[in-house]
Coordinates of C-alpha atoms and ligand atoms in Angstrom, one line a residue:
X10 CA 33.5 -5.5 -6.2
X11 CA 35.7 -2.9 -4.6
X12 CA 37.5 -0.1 -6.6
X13 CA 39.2 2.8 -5.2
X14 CA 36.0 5.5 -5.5
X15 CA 32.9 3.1 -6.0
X16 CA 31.5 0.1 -5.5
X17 CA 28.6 -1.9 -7.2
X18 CA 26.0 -3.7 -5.0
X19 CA 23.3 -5.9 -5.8
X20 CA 20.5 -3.8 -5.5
X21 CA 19.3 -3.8 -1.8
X22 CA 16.2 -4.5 0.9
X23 CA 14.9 -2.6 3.2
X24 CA 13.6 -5.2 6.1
X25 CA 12.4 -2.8 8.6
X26 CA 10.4 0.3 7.5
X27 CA 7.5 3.0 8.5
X28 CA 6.2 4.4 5.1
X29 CA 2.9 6.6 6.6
X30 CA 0.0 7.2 4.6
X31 CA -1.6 9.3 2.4
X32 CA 0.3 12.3 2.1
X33 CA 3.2 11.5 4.2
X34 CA 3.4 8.0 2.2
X35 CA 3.4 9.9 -0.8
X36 CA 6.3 12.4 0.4
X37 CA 8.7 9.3 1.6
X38 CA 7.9 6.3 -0.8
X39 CA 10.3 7.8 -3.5
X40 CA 13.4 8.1 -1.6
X41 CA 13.1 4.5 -0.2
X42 CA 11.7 3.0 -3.7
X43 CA 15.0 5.0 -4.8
X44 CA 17.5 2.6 -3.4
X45 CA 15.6 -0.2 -2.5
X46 CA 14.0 -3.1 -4.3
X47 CA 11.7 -4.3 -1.4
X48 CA 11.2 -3.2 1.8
X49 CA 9.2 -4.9 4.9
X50 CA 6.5 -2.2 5.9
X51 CA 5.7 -1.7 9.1
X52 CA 1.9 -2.0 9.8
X53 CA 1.6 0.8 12.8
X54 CA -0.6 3.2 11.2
X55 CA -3.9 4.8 13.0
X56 CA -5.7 2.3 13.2
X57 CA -3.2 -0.4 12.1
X58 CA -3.0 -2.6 9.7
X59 CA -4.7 -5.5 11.6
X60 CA -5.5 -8.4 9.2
X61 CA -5.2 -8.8 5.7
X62 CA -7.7 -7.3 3.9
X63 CA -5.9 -4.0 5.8
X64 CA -3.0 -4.7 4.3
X65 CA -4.1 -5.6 0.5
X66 CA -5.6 -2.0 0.9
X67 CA -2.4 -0.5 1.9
X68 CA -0.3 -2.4 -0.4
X69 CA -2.8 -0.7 -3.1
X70 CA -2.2 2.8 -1.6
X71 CA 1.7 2.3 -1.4
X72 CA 1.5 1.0 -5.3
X73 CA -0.8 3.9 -6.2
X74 CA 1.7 6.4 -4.5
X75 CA 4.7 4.9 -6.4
X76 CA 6.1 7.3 -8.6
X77 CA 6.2 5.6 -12.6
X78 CA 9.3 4.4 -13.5
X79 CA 10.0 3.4 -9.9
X80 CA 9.7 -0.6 -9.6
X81 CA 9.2 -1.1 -5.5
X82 CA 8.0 -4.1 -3.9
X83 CA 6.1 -3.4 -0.7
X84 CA 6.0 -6.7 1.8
X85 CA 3.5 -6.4 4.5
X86 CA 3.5 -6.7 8.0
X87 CA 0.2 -7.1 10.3
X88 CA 0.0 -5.9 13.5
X89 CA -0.2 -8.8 15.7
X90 CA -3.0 -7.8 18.9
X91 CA -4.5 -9.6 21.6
X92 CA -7.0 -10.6 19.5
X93 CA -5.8 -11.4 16.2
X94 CA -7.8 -14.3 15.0
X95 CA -5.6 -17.7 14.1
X96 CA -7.9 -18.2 10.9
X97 CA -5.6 -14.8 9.8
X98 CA -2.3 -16.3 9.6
X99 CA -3.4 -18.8 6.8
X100 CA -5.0 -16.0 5.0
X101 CA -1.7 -14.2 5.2
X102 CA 0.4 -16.8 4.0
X103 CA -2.1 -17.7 1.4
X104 CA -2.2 -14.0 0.3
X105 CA 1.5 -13.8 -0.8
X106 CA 1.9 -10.5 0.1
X107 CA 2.1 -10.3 3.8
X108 CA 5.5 -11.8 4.6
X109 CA 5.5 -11.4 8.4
X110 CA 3.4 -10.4 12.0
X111 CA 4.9 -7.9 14.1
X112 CA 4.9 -7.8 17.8
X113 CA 4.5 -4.3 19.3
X114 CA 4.0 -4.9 23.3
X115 CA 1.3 -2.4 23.7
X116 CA 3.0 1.3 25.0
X117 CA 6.2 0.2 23.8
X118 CA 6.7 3.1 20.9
X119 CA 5.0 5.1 18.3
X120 CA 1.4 3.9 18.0
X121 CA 1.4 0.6 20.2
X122 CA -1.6 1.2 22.1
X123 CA -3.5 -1.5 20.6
X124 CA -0.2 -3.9 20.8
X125 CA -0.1 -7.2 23.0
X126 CA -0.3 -6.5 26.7
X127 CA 0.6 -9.9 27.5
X128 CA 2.0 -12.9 25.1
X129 CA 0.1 -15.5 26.4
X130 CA -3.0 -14.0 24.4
X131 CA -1.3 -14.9 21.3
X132 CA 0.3 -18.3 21.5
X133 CA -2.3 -20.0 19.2
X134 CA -1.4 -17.2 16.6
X135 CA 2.1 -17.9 17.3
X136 CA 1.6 -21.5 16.7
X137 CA 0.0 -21.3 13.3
X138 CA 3.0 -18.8 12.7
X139 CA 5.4 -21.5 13.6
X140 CA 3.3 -24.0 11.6
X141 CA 2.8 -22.2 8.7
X142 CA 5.9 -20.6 8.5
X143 CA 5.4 -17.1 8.8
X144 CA 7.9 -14.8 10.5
X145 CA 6.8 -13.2 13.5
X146 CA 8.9 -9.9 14.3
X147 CA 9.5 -8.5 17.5
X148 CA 10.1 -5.0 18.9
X149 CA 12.6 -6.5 21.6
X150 CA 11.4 -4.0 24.6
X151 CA 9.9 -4.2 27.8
X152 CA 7.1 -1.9 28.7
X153 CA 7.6 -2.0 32.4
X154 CA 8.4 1.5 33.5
X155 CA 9.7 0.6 36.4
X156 CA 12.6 -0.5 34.0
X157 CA 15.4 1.9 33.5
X158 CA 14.9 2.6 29.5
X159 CA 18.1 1.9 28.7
X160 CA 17.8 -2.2 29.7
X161 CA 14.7 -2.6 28.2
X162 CA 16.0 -4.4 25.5
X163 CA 18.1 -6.8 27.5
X164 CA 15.1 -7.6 29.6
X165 CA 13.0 -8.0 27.0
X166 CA 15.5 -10.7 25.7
X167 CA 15.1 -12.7 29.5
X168 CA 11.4 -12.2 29.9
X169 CA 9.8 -12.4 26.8
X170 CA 12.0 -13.8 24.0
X171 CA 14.4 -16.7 25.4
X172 CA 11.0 -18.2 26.7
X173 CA 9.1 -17.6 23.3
X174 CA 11.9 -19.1 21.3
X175 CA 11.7 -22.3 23.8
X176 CA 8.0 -22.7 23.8
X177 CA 8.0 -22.2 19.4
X178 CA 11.5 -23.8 18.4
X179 CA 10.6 -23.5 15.4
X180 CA 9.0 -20.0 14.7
X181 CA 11.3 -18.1 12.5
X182 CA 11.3 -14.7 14.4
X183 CA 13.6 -11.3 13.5
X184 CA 14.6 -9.0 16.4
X185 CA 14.2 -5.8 14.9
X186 CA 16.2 -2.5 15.7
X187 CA 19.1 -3.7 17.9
X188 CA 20.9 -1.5 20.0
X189 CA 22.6 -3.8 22.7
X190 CA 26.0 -6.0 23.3
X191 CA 23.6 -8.2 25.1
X192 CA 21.6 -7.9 21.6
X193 CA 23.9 -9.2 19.4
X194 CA 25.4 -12.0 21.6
X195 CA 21.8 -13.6 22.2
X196 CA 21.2 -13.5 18.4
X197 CA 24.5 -15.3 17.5
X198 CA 23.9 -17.9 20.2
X199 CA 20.7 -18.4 19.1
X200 CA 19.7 -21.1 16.8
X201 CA 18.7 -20.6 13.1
X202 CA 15.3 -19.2 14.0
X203 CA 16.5 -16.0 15.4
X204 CA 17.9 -13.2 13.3
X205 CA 18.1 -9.6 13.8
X206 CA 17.7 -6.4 11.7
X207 CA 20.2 -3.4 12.5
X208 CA 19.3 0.6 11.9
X209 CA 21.8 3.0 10.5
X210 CA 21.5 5.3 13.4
X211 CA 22.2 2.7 16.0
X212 CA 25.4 1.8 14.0
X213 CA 26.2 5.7 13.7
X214 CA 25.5 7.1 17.2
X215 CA 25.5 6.8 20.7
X216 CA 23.6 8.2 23.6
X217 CA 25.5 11.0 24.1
X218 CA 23.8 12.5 20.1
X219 CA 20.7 12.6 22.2
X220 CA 22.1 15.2 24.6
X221 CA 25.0 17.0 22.4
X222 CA 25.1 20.8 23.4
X223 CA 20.9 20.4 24.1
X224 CA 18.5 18.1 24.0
X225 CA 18.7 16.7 19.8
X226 CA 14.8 15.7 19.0
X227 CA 16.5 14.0 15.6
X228 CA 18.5 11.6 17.7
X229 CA 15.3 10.2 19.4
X230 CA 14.0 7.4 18.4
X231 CA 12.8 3.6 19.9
X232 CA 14.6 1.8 21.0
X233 CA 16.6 4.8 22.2
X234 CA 20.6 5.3 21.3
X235 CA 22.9 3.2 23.9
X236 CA 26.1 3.7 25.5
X237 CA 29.0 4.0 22.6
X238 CA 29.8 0.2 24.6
X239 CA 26.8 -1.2 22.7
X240 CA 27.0 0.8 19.9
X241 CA 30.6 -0.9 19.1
X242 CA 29.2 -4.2 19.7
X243 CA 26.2 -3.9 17.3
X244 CA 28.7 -2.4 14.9
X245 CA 30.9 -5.7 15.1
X246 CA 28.4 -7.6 14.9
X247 CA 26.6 -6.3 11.8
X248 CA 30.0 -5.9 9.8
X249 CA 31.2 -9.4 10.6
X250 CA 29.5 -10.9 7.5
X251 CA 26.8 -13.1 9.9
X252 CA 24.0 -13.8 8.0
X253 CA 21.6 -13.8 11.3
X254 CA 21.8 -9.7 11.2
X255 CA 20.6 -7.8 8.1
X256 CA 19.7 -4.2 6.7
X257 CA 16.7 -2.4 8.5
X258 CA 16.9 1.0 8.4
X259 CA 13.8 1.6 11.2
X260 CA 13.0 4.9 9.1
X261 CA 10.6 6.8 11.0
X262 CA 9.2 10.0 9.4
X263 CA 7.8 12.4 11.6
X264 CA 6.7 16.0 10.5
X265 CA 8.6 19.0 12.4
X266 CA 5.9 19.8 14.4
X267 CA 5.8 16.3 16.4
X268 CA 9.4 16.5 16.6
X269 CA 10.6 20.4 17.9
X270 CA 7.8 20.1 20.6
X271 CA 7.5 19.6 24.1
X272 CA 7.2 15.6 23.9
X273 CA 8.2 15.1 20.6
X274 CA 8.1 11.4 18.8
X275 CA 10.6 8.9 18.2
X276 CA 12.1 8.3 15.6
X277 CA 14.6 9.0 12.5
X278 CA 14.2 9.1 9.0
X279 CA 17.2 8.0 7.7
X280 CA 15.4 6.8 4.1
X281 CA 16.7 9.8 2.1
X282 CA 20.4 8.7 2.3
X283 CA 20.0 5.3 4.2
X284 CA 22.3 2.9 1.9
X285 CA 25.2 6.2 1.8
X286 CA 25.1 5.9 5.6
X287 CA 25.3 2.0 6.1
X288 CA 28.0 2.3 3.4
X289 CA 30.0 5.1 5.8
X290 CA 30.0 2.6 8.8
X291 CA 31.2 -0.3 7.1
X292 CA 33.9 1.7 5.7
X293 CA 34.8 2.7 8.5
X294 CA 34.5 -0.5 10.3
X295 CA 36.9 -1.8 7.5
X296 CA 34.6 -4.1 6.1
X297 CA 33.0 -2.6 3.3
X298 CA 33.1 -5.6 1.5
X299 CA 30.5 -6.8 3.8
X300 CA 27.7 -4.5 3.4
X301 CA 26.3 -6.1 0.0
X302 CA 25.4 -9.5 1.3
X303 CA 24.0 -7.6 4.9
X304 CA 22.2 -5.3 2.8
X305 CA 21.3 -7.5 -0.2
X306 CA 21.7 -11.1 0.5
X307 CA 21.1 -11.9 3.7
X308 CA 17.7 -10.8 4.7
X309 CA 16.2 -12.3 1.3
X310 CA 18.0 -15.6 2.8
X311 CA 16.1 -15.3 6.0
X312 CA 12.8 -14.7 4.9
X313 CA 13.1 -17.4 1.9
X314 CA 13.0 -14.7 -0.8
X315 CA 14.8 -14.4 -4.0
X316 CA 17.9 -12.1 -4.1
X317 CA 17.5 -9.6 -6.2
X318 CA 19.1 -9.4 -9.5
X319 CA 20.0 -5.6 -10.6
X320 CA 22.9 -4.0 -9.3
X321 CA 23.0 -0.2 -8.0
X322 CA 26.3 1.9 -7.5
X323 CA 27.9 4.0 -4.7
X324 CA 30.4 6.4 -5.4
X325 CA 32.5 8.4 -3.5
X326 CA 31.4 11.9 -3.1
X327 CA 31.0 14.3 -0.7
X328 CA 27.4 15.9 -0.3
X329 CA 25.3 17.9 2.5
X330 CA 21.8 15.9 3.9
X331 CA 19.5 18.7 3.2
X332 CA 17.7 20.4 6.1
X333 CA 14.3 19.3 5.4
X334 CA 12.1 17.6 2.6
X335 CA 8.3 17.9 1.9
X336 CA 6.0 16.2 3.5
X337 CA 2.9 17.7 5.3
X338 CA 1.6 20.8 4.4
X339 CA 4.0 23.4 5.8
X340 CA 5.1 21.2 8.1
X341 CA 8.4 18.9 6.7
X342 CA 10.1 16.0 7.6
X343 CA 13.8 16.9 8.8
X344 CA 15.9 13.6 7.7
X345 CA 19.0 12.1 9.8
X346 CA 22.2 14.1 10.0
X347 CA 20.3 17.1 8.2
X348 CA 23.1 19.5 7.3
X349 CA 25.7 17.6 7.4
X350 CA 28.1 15.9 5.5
X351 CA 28.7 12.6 4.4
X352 CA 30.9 11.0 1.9
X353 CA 29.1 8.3 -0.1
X354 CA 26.2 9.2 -3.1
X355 CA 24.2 6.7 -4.6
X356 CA 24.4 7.3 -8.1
Ligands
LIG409 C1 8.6 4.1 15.1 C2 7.6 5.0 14.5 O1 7.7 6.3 14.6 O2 6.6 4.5 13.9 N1 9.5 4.9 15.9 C3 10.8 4.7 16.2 O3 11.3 5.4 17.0 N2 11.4 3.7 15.7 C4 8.0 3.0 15.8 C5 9.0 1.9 16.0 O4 9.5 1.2 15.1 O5 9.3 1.6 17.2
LIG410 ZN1 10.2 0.5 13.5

């Protein structure tokens, strides 16, 4: 697979992404559709995607937004809520679209006010999850504020998830986003049932990005960046060829206005150049010929998918991230590492 200046991959999945709507949708679609051949699509649009009848209608406005010639797969996600009815969860499987329920505890990141306030509400959802076999994926944080932000994630491992995965042993669930030592470890002790998705920008930076000569809007996202400690172990982890941790890039689009403001939103978009920058990190982690099965291989695996079949190609080339790209009117989306360099064009 490995020459000197390129490499061939199957073609790759996205399994953790934030595509918008209408004209923001429009605006990011292409540059995921791009390089990816599916992606799992995060349902936290206002008002979110909720049951299933939400999400054939947004699968039909991601599909109408597709640009022709593009061939995309959209898998959706529903928004799992104190509420959600069980009689949903066989209408999800039986739609054959929606692939997975995500768990948002309410106030825990962009748009999460009508997440879960407390997991008890949904353990007969959960249950007809872990019957029916349908993923249930979690964003690993606690909500407490009277926990520092930085061990949220470890918490949420002790409070929430160690218990859930005891009381539904057999609920296939995906810790998305990781950012922690403590992260990675619990997912590789774990049994089968647990895997994890890892971001780009979590392999890429540390805290410090957040802070460098000012405070960096771009580097801000949920969960936030963790000590370059973590960072190394996530990095370890996700370029040791375990199939329990996959590709999920967490883009976040966010127009410049909600970002170079007072309080400005979390998140990065990282879709524009997403597979050039997993392929930097597992060069330089030395293990480049790792990335195809965790961006291609193993995340179809986990959810029961087909791989896919066509390939795509990286070559070695040196090209500046633009400073912005459309996406609202007058008001654009600045993507990851805008500016800068990086050496590795999808072709
Ligand atoms: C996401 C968003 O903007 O929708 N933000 C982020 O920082 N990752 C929400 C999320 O996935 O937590
Ligand atoms: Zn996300």
């Amino acid at each position: 697979m490995t020459e000197l200046n390129q490499i061939t991959l199957t073609r790759p999945d996205d399994w953790h992404l934030h595509l918008r709507d209408g004209a923001a949708l429009a605006a990011v679609l292409p540059h995921t559709a791009r390089q990816f051949g599916r992606a799992i699509v995060m349902p936290n649009l206002k008002p979110p995607v909720i049951t299933v009848a939400d999400a054939a209608a947004y699968r039909q406005r991601i599909l109408t937004a597709l640009p022709a010639g593009l061939s995309f797969e959209p898998l959706m996600t529903l928004y799992l809520t104190d509420t959600t009815p069980v009689v949903e969860i066989a209408k999800a499987v039986d739609s054959g679209f929606v692939k997975a329920v995500k768990l948002f505890p309410a106030g825990a990141t962009t748009n999460s006010d009508s997440g879960v306030t407390s997991i008890e509400k949904t353990y007969a959802v959960l249950a007809e999850m872990e019957k029916l076999g349908l993923p249930l994926l979690v964003h690993g944080e606690e909500t407490d504020p009277a926990i520092d932000i930085f061990d949220r994630e470890a918490a949420f491992i002790e409070r929430t998830l160690e218990p859930l995965l005891k009381r539904f042993p057999g609920l296939k669930v995906v810790m998305e986003h990781i950012t922690t030592a403590d992260a990675a470890d619990f997912v590789k002790s774990a049994g089968a049932q647990l895997a994890a998705t890892v971001t780009a920008h979590h392999l890429l930076l540390n805290r410090n990005a957040m802070f460098t000569g000012g405070l960096r809007p771009y580097h801000y996202c949920l969960p936030v960046l963790k000590a370059e400690k973590h960072r190394q172990a996530v990095v370890a982890t996700a370029t040791s060829g375990n199939p329990k941790f996959f590709l999920g890039t967490d883009s976040a689009p966010h127009p410049r206005s909600a970002k170079e403001t007072a309080i400005a939103a979390g998140g990065c978009f990282s879709a524009f150049a997403a597979l050039e920058l997993y392929a930097q990190i597992f060069e330089q982690a030395g293990a480049l010929e790792k990335l195809e099965a965790f961006a291609s291989f193993y995340g179809a695996d986990f959810y029961g998918l087909p791989r896919n079949t066509s390939k795509i190609t990286l070559k070695k080339e040196t090209w500046q991230i633009p400073a912005s790209l459309p996406y609202l009117d007058n008001d654009p989306v600045v993507p990851l590492f805008a500016g800068e360099t990086i050496c590795w064009k999808m072709s």
